[in-house]
Tab-separated table of C-alpha atoms in Angstrom:
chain	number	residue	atom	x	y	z
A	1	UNK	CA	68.171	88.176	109.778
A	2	UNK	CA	70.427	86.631	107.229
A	3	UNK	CA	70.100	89.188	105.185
A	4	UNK	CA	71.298	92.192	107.796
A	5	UNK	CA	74.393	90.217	108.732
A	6	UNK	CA	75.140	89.899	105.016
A	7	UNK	CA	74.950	93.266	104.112
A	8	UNK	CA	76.726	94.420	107.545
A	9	UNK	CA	79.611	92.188	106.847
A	10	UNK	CA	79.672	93.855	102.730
A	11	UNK	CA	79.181	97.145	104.304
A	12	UNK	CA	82.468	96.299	106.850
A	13	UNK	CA	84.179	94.672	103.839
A	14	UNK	CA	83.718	97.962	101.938
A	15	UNK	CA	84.679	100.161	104.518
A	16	UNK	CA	87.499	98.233	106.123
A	17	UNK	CA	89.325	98.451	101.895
A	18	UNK	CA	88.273	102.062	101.485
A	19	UNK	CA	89.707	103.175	105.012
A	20	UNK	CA	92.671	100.999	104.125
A	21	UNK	CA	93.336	102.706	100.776
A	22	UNK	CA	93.053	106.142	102.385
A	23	UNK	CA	95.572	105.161	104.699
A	24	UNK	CA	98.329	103.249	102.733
A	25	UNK	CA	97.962	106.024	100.247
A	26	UNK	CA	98.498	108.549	103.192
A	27	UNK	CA	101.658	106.011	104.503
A	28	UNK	CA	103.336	106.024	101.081
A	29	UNK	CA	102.977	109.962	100.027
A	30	UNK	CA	104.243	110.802	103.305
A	31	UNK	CA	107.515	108.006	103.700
A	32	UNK	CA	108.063	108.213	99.715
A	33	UNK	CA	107.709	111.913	99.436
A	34	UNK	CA	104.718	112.155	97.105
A	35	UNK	CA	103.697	115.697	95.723
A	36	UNK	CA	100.204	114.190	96.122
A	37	UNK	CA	97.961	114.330	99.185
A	38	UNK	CA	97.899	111.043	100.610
A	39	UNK	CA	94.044	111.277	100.320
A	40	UNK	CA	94.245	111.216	96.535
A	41	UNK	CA	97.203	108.496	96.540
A	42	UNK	CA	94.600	106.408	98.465
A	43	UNK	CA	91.620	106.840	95.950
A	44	UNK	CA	94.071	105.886	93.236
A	45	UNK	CA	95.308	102.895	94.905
A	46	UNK	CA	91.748	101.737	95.421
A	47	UNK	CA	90.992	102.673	91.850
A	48	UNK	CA	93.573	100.347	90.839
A	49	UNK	CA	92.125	97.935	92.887
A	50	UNK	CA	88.714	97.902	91.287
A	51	UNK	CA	90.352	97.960	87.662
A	52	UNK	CA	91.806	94.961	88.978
A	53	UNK	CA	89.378	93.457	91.023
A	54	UNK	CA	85.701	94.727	90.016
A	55	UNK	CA	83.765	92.497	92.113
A	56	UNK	CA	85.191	94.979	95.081
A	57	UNK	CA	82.530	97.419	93.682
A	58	UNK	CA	79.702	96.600	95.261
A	59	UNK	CA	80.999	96.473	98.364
A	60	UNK	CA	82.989	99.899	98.264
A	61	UNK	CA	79.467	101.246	96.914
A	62	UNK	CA	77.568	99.900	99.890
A	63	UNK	CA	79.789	101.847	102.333
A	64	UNK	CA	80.695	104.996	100.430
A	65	UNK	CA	76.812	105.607	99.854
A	66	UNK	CA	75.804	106.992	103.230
A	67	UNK	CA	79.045	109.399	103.281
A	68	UNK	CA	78.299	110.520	99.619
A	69	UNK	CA	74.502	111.006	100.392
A	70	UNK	CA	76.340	113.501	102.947
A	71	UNK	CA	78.754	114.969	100.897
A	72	UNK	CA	77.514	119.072	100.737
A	73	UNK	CA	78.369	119.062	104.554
A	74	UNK	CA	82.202	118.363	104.072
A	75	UNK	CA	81.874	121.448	101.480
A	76	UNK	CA	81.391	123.135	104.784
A	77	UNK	CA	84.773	124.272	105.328
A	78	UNK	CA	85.602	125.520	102.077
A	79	UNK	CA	82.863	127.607	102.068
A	80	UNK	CA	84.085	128.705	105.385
A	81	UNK	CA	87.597	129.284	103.988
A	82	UNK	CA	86.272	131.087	101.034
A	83	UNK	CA	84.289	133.868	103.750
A	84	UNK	CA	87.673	133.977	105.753
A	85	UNK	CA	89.805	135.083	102.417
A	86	UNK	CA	87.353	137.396	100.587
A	87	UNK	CA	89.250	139.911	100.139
A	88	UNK	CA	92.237	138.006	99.063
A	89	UNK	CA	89.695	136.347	96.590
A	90	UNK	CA	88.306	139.662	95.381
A	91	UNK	CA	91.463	141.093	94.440
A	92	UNK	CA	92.875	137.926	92.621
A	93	UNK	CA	88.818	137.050	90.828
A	94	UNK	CA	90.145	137.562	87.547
A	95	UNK	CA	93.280	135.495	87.820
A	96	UNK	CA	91.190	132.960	89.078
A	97	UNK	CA	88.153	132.905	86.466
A	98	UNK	CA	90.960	132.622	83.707
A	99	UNK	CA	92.830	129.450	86.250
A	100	UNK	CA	89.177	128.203	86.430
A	101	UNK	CA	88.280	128.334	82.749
A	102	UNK	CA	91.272	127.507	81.081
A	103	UNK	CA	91.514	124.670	83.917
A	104	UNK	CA	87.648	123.451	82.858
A	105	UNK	CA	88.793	123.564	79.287
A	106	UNK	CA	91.975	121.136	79.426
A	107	UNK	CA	90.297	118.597	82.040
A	108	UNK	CA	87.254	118.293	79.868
A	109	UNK	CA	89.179	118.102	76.501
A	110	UNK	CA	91.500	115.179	78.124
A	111	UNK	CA	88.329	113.482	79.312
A	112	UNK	CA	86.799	114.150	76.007
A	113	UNK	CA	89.588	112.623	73.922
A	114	UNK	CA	89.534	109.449	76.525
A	115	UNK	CA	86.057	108.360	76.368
A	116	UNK	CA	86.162	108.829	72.795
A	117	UNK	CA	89.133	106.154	72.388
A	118	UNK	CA	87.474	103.887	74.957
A	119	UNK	CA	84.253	103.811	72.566
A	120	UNK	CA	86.130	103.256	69.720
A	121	UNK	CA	88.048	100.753	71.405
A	122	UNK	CA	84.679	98.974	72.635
A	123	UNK	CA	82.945	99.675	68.880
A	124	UNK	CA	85.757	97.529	67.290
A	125	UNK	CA	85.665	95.052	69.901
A	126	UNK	CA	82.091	94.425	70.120
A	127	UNK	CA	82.325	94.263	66.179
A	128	UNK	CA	84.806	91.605	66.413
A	129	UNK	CA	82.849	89.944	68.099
A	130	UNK	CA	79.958	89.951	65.817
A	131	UNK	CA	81.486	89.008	63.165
């Protein structure tokens, strides 16, 4: 019985910061004037605050499972959109394959270049520290 309270109150913890991140981030793009959705502001705010605080994880984990075990359903609506704009869509495909690609290209080359300077940056740490 322990055991379920325990996890309840990390599972309350979790949500309680993750629903407060969503809205302060809302809050601030909308009084500050933010050309980000206050959705995204949020998840970087509570980025931030695992950087800074990873013992947060767990919790956050514990309550954002059971929505991302549910995730394809919030696709719904795009899908949705997509059928409602087809033709809009069809006419503007090749516009968008090129937006898609090139878009692909620069996000994975940036993520590319970033991992590869936090491994070197771990490599010459960890042989630091084996020296």
């Amino acid at each position: 019985m322990k055991s379920l309270i325990a996890g309840m109150q990390r599972w309350i913890f979790g949500a309680i910061l993750v629903l407060v991140c969503f809205y302060v981030g809302t809050w601030l793009s909308l009084s500050v004037g933010l050309p980000l959705p206050g959705a995204l502001t949020g998840l970087l705010i509570l980025l931030a605050i695992l950087f800074i605080a990873p013992s947060a994880e767990p919790y956050v984990a514990r309550a954002a499972s059971p929505l991302l075990s549910h995730m394809s359903v919030l696709f719904v609506p795009a899908v949705l959109g997509v059928t409602t704009y087809w033709t809009e869509i069809a006419q503007n495909g090749w516009a968008i394959g090129i937006a898609i690609i090139i878009t692909t290209c620069i996000s994975l080359g940036i993520s590319a270049k970033i991992a590869e300077k936090l491994l070197a940056a771990r490599h010459s740490s960890q042989g630091q520290n084996d020296d």
